[in-house]
XYZ file of C-alpha atoms in Angstrom:
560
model
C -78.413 -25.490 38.299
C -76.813 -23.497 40.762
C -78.129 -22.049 43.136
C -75.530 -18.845 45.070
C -76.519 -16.439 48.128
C -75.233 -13.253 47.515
C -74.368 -11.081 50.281
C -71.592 -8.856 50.735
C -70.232 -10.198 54.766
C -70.223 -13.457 52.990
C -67.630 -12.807 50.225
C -65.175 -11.902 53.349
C -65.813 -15.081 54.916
C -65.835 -17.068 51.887
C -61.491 -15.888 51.177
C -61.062 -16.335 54.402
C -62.468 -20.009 55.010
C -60.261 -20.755 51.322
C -57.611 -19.341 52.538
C -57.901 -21.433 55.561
C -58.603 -24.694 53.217
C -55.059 -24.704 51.662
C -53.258 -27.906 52.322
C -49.515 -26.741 53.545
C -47.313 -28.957 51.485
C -43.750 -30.689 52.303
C -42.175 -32.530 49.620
C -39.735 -34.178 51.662
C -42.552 -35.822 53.819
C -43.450 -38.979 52.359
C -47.533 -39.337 52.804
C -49.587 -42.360 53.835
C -51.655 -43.668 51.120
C -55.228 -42.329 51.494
C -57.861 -44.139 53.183
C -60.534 -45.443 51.325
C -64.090 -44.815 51.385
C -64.948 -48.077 52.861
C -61.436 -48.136 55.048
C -62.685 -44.611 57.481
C -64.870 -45.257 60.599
C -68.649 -44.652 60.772
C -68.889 -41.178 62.194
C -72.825 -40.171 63.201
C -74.603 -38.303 60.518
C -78.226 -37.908 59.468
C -77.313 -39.110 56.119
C -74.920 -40.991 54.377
C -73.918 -42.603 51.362
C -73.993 -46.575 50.859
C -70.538 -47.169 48.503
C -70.061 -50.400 46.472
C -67.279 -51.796 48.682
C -69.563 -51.300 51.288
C -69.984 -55.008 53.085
C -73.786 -55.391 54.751
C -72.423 -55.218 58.266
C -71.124 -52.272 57.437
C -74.352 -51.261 56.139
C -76.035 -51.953 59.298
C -73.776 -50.012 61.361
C -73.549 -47.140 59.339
C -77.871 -47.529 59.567
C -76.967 -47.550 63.326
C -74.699 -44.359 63.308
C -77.453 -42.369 61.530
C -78.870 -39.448 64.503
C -81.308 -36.986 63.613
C -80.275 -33.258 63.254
C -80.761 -30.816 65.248
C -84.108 -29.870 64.052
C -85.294 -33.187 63.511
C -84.256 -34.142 66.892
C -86.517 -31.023 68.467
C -89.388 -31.942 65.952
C -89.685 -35.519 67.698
C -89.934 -33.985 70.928
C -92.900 -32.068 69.844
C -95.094 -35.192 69.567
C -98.482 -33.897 68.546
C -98.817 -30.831 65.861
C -102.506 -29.131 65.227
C -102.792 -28.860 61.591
C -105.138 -25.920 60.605
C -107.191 -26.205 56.782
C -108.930 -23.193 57.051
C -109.604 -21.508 53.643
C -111.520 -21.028 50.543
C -113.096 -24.669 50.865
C -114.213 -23.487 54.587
C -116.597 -21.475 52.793
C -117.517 -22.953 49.076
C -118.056 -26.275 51.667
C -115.383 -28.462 49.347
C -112.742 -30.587 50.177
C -110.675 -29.583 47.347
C -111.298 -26.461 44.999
C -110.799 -25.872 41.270
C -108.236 -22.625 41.544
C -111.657 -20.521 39.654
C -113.501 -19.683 42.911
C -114.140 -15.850 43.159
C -111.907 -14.668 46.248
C -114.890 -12.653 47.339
C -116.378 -15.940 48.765
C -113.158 -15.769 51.226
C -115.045 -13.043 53.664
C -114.684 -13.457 57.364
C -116.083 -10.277 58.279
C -118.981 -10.120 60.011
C -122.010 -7.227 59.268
C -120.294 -4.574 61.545
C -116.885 -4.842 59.932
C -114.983 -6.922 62.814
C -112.781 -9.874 61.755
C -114.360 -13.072 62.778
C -111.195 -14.721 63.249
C -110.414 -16.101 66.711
C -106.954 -17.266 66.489
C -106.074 -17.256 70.056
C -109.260 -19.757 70.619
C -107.784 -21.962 68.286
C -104.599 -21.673 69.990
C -106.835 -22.777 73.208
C -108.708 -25.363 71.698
C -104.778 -26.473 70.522
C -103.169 -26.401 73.821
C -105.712 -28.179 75.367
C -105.352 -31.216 73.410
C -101.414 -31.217 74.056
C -100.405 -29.677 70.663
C -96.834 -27.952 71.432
C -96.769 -27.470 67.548
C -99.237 -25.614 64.774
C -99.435 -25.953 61.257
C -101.500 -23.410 58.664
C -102.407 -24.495 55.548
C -101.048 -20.786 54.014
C -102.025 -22.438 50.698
C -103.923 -25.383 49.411
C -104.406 -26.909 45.869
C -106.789 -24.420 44.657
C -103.838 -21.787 45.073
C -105.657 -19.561 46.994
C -103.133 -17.483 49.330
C -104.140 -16.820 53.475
C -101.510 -13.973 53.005
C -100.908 -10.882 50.573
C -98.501 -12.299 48.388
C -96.901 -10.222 45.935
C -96.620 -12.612 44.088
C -100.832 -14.263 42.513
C -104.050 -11.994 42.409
C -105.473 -14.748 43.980
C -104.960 -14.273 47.465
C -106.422 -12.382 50.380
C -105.769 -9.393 48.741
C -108.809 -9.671 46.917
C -110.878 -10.707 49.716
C -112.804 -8.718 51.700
C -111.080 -6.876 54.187
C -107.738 -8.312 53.173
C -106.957 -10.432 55.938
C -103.699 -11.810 56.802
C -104.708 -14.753 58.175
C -101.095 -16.216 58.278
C -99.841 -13.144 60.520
C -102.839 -13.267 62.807
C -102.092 -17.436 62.803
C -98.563 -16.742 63.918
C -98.822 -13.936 66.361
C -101.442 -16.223 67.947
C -99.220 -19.202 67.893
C -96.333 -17.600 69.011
C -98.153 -15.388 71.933
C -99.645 -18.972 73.356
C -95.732 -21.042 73.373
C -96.687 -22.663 70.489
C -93.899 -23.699 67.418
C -95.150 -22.792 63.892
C -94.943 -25.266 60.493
C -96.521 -23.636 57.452
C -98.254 -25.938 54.797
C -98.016 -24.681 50.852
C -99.273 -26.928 48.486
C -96.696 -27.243 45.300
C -99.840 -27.719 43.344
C -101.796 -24.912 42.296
C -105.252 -24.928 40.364
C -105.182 -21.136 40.126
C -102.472 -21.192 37.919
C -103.308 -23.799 35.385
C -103.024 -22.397 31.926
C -106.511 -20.602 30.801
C -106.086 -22.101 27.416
C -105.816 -26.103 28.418
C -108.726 -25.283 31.384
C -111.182 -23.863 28.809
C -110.938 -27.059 26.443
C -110.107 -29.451 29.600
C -114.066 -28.460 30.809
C -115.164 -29.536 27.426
C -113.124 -32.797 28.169
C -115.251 -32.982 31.113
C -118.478 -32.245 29.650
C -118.208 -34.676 27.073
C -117.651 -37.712 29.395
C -120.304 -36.197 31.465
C -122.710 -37.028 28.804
C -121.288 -40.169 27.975
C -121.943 -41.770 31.204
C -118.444 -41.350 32.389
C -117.130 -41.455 36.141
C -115.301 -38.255 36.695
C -112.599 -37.955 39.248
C -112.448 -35.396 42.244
C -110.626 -32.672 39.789
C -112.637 -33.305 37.541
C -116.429 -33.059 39.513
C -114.788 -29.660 41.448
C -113.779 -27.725 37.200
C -117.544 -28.890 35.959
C -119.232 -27.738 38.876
C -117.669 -23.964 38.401
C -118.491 -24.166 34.144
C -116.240 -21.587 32.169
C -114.839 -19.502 35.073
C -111.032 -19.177 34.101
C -108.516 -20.056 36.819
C -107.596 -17.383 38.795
C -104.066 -16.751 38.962
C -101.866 -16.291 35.696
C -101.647 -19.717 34.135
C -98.120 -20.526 35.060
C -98.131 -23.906 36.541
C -96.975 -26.456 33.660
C -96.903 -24.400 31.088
C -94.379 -25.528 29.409
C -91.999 -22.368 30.320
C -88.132 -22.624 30.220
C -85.885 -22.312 33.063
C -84.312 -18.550 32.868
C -82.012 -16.796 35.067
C -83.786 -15.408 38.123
C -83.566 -13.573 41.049
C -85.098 -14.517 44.564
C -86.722 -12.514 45.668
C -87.806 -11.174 42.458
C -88.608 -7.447 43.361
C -92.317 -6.173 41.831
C -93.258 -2.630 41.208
C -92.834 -0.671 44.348
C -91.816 -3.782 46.383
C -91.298 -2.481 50.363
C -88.138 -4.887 50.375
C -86.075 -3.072 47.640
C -84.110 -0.961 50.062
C -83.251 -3.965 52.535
C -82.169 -6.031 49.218
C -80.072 -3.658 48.429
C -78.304 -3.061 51.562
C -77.763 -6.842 52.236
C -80.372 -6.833 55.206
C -82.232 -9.686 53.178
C -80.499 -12.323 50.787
C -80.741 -12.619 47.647
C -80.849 -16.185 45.380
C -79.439 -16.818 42.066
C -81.828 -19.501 40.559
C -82.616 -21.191 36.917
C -86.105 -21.320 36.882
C -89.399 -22.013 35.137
C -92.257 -19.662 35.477
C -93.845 -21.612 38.089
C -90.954 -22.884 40.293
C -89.828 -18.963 40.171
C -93.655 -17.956 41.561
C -92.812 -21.102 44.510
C -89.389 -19.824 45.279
C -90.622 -16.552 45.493
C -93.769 -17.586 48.224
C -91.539 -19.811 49.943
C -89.254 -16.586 50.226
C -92.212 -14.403 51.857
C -93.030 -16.769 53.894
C -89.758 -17.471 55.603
C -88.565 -13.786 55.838
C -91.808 -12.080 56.708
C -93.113 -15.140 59.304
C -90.272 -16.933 60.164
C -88.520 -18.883 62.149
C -90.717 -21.600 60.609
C -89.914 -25.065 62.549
C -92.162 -26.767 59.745
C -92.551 -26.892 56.087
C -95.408 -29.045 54.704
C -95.006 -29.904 51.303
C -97.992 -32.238 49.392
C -97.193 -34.216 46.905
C -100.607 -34.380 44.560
C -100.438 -33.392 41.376
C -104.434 -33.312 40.680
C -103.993 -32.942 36.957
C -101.468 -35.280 35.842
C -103.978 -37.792 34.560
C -105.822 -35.074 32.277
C -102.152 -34.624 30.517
C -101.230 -31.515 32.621
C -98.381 -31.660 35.307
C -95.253 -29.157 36.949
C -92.052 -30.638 36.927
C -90.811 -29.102 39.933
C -87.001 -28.156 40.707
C -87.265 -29.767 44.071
C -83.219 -29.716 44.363
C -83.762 -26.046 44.358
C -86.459 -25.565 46.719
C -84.645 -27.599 49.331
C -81.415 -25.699 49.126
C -83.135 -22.211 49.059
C -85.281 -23.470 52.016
C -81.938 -25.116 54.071
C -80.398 -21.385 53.431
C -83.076 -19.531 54.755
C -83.313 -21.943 57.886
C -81.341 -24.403 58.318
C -83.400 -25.940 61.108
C -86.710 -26.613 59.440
C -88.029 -29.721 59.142
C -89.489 -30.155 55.796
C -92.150 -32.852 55.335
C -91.333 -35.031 52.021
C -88.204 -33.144 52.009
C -84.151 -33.977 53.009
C -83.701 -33.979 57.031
C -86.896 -33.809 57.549
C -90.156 -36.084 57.736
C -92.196 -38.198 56.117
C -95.424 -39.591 55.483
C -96.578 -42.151 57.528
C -98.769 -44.150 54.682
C -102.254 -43.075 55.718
C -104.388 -40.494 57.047
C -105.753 -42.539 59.212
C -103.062 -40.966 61.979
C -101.792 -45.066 62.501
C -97.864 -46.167 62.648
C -96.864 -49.004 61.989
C -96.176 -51.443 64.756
C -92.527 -51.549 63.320
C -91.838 -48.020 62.251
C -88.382 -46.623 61.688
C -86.649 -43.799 62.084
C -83.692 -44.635 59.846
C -84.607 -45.344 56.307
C -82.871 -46.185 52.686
C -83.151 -44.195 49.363
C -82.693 -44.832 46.177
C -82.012 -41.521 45.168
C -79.767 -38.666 47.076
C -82.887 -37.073 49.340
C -81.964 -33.702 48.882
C -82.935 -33.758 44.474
C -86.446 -35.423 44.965
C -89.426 -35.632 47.108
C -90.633 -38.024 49.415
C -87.062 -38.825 50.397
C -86.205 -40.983 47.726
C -87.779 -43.969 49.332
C -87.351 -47.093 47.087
C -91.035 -48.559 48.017
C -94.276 -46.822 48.275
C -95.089 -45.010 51.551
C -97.920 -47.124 52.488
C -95.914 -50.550 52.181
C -95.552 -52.462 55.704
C -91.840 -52.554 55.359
C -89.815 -49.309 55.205
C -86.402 -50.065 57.317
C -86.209 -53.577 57.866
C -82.383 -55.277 56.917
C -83.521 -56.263 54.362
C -84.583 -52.929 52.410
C -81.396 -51.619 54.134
C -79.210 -53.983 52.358
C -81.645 -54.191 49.077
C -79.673 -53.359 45.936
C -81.692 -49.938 45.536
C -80.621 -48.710 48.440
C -77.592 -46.293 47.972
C -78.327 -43.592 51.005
C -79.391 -43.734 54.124
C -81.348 -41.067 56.326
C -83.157 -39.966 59.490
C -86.486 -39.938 58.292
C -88.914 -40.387 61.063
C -93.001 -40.559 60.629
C -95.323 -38.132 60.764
C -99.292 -39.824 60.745
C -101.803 -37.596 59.948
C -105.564 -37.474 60.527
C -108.513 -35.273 60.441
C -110.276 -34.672 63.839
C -113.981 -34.749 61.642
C -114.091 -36.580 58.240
C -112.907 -34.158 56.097
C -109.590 -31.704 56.824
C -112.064 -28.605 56.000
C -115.319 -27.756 58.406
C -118.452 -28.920 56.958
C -121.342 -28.420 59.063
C -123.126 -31.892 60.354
C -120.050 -33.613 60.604
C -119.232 -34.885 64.086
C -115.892 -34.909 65.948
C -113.713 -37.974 66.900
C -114.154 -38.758 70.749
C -111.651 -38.197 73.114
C -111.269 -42.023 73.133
C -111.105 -42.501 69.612
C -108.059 -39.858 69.953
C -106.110 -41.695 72.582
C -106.232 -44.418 70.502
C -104.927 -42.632 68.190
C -102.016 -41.059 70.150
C -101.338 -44.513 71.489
C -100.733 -46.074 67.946
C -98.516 -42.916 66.792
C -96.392 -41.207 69.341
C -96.820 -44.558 70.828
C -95.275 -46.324 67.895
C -92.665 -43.652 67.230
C -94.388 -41.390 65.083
C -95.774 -37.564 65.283
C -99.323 -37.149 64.917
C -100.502 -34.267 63.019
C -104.238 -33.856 64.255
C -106.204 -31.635 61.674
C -108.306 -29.601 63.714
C -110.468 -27.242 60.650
C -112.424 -24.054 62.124
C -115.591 -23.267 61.055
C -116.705 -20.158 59.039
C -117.533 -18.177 62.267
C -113.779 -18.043 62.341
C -113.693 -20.717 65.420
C -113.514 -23.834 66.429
C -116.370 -25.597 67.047
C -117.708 -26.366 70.976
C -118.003 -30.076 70.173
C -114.549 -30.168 69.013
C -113.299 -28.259 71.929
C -114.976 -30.374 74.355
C -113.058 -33.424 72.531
C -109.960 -31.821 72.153
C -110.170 -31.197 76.359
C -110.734 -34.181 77.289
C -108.180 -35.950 75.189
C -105.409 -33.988 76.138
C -106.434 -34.570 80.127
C -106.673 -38.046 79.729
C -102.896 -38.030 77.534
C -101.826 -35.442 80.853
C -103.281 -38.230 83.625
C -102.420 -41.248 82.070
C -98.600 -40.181 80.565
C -97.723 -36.980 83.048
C -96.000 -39.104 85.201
C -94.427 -42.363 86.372
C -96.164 -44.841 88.572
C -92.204 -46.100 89.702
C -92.035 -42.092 91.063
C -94.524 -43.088 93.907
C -91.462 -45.103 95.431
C -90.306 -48.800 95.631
C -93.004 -51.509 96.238
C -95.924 -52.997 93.767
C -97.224 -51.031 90.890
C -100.624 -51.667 89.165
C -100.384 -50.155 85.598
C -101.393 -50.913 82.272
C -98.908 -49.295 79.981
C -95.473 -49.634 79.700
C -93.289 -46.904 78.319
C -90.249 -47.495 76.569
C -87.642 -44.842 74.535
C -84.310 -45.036 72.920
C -82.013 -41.699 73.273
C -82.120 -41.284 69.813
C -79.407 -38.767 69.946
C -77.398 -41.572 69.391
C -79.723 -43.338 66.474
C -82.313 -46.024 66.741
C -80.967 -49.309 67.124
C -83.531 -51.741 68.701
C -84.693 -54.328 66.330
C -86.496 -57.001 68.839
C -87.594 -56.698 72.558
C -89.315 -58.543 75.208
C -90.736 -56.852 78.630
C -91.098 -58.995 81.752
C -92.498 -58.111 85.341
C -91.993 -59.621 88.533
C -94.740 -60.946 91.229
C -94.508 -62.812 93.739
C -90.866 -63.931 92.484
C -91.681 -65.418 89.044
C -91.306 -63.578 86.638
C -94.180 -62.867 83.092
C -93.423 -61.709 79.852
C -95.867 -59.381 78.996
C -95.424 -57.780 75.668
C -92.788 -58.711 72.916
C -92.213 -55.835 69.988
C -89.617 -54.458 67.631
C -88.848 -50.897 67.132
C -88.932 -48.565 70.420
C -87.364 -45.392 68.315
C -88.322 -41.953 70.424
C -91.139 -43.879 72.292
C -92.939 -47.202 72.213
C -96.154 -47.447 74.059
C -96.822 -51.096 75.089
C -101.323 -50.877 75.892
C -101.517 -54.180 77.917
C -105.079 -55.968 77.630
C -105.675 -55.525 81.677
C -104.267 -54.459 84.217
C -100.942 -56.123 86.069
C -99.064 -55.669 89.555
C -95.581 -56.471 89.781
C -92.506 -54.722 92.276
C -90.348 -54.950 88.888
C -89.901 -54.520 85.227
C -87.205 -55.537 83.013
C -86.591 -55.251 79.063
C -84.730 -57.322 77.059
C -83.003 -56.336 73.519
C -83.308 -59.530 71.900
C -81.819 -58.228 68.744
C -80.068 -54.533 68.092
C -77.932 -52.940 65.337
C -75.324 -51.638 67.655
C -75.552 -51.121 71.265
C -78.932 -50.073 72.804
C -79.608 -46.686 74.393
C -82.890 -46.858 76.370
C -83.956 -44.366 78.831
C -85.764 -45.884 82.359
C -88.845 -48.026 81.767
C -92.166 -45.929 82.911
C -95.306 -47.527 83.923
C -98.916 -45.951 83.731
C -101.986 -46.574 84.399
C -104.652 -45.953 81.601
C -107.544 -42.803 83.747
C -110.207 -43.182 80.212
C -110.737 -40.628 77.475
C -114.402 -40.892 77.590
C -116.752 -41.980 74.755
């Protein structure tokens, strides 16, 4: 399945890069026998291939010559990201909806006409916590679209006032210094088949009655009776991959000129009905919002269990995506990040950056990952050098968590506290993840003042306990509490074992032992200690060891 970016400067460039690609021959020279693939040296890269002749050290150091790219490398920078679920489920009060709900329940006008959406509070509220990163969810799994997509009826279009609530999200974003990651959920109850939903309900029913549990899915269809999905019944439907064009122009489509001039690409794709409608959002999005620095892909598939599922093309997706921006980190997706095994917004005390696959990352999802996300080991040796391993990749963590109990406001929930947070933040930029915090605003169209006030205070207490370096006082005895440590994972991640001493009064204490350090490594000691020096030992390294300077800090409280 091919998939070719037509474009009329390209075809020049194309003949010319050929041209330049043809070997000049001499048949006089007599040339050295090739090398092989296990005979070249390890050069960097962000993902490479494990080769039978490959021994494991060599293994290991290629694992140790894998560096993120570029846009991974900027991602881990941005430590904390505010993810956004603002939506239909804002107002029906669910967590997740059925793809049925009427799109006049999305209204965030108030009586006199005036949008109720305060983006550039959220953008506050954002900031203030420490966020340098957003994230809209543009699209959840009831399908319903925060944009006017050309593309599904059931979208703001049919809401009151039509709102573009992705436009206002990113001229907010962008206005307050803030990077933008979009969230579009591959699954899509809007466009389940009307056919299947109709005698699915009566599935339902039926075990209803008979005393059956129902699942999440299933509670959501009962609860809205006959209403048909509301989009047009395209997602597993059992529709053959065609020729198709992306974007795929609609009647009276305000792109058709700047196709046709070459202003905006154009994608050659075999698709199914419903990867075609994906490819084409994914398209809007990118061209009409973009730069994006983050695409959030979910993997649920709600309905697999009631004999209903999308195969998707996800080789497809990725190279349209990597086309339109090279730079994007896509979660679940190649050169980008992954899940951290929870939502509880926890790394794992050994968390890796570098991980194996069993598949080639760029034809599935979740990286290819040859155990589950949520097992304890992800890039030890040994699942480097298991047998199922045959790539390797950047593939650093991302832990998510909600700020209230569910990703969506409900009123009477509470907030975490600003402590609660730092604990959090401690446990995943501190153990070399991101944290996505899920911060939902309410149906006023703002975020809430208890949430603010947590959100404040957490990000002062992250500013006065990490905004600086105890050691920048000057020479002589520190008192501190946490220990900062970092790799410069321009060159990889290496560290495997570590120890951390300090020095009083001449004798030196180990203080905290550990394994991965990765982008950062926050050591939380149980009380405070004075010493005039700290060292760190790497006990035991794939390759030689990159650390930046040691800081020290000195824990000022988040509050309860």
């Amino acid at each position: 399945m091919e998939l070719r970016r037509t474009r009329r400067t390209l075809s020049a460039l194309a003949l010319t890069v050929a041209a330049a690609l043809v070997p000049v021959t001499n048949s006089s020279a007599q040339s050295p026998p090739a090398a092989g693939p296990c005979d070249r040296p390890v050069r960097p890269a962000s993902q490479m291939a494990v080769e039978p002749c490959d021994t494991p050290a060599r293994i290991i150091d290629k694992a140790a010559h894998i560096v993120p790219t570029k846009g991974q490398l900027a991602w881990q920078q941005r430590e904390v990201t505010a993810f956004t679920h603002f939506g239909m489920n804002t107002f029906t009060g669910r967590e997740w909806g059925s793809g049925t709900e009427d799109e006049k329940l999305f209204d965030v006008f108030d009586p006199s006409g005036r949008a109720r959406i305060d983006a550039d509070q959220w953008m506050r509220a954002y900031k203030a916590a420490g966020a340098e990163q957003v994230m809209l969810t543009a699209k959840h799994h009831d399908g319903f679209v925060l944009y006017p997509s050309r593309y599904t009826p059931h979208s703001v279009v049919a809401s009151p006032g039509r709102p573009d609530v992705v436009g206002a999200y990113v001229t907010a974003a962008r206005k307050a210094g803030l990077k933008v990651g979009i969230y579009l959920s591959p699954s899509d109850g809007a466009e389940l088949p009307h056919a299947w939903h109709a005698r699915w309900v009566e599935e339902i029913r039926k075990k209803q009655q008979e005393g059956e549990p129902l699942s999440l899915p299933e509670r959501v269809a009962l609860e809205d009776g006959d209403r048909a999905p509301r989009g047009l019944g395209r997602f597993g439907n059992g529709s053959k991959a065609v020729e198709r064009t992306i974007p795929t122009l609609v009647p009276g489509d305000d792109r058709a000129a700047a196709v046709r001039s070459g202003r905006l690409p154009v994608f050659h794709v075999r698709a199914d009905d419903y990867d075609a409608y994906y490819l084409n959002q994914v398209y809007e999005l990118f061209t009409q919002y973009g730069p994006l620095d983050e695409l959030w892909l979910d993997g649920a598939n709600p309905w697999t269990d009631s004999g209903i599922t999308q195969k998707y093309d996800v080789a497809q997706w990725f190279r349209l995506i990597h086309r339109l921006s090279p730079d994007t980190v896509v979660f679940a997706g190649p050169q980008g990040a992954r899940w951290v095994g929870n939502e509880r917004g926890i790394a794992r005390e050994t968390e890796w950056s570098v991980t194996p696959s069993a598949e080639d990352p760029w034809t599935v999802m979740a990286g290819g990952l040859p155990n589950d996300s949520t097992d304890a080991d992800i890039g030890s040796r040994a699942k480097l050098l298991a047998p199922t391993t045959k790539y390797l990749q950047w593939y650093p963590a991302e832990a998510d968590v909600s700020l209230r109990p569910g990703w969506f406001h409900h009123p009477g929930e509470r907030p975490k506290t600003p402590a609660q947070l730092m604990d959090l933040y401690e446990k995943s930029v501190g153990r070399n993840a991101s944290l996505l915090l899920n911060v939902p605003p309410a149906r006023d169209g703002r975020i809430a003042a208890e949430d603010v006030a947590s959100l404040t205070a957490f990000g002062t207490a992250v500013r006065e306990t990490y905004g600086r370096d105890l050691r920048a006082a000057g020479a002589g005895p520190w008192t501190f509490d946490r220990i900062g440590l970092a790799e410069d994972i321009r060159h990889g991640q290496r560290v495997e074992r570590f120890s951390v001493q300090a020095r009083a009064g001449g004798t030196w204490t180990t203080l905290a032992r550990g394994t991965t350090i990765g982008h950062r490594r926050i050591l939380a000691l149980g009380r405070p200690v004075t010493a005039d020096a700290v060292r760190v030992t790497v006990e035991e390294s794939r390759g030689p060891s990159r650390l930046a300077p040691v800081t020290l800090h000195r824990s000022r409280g988040a509050g309860s």
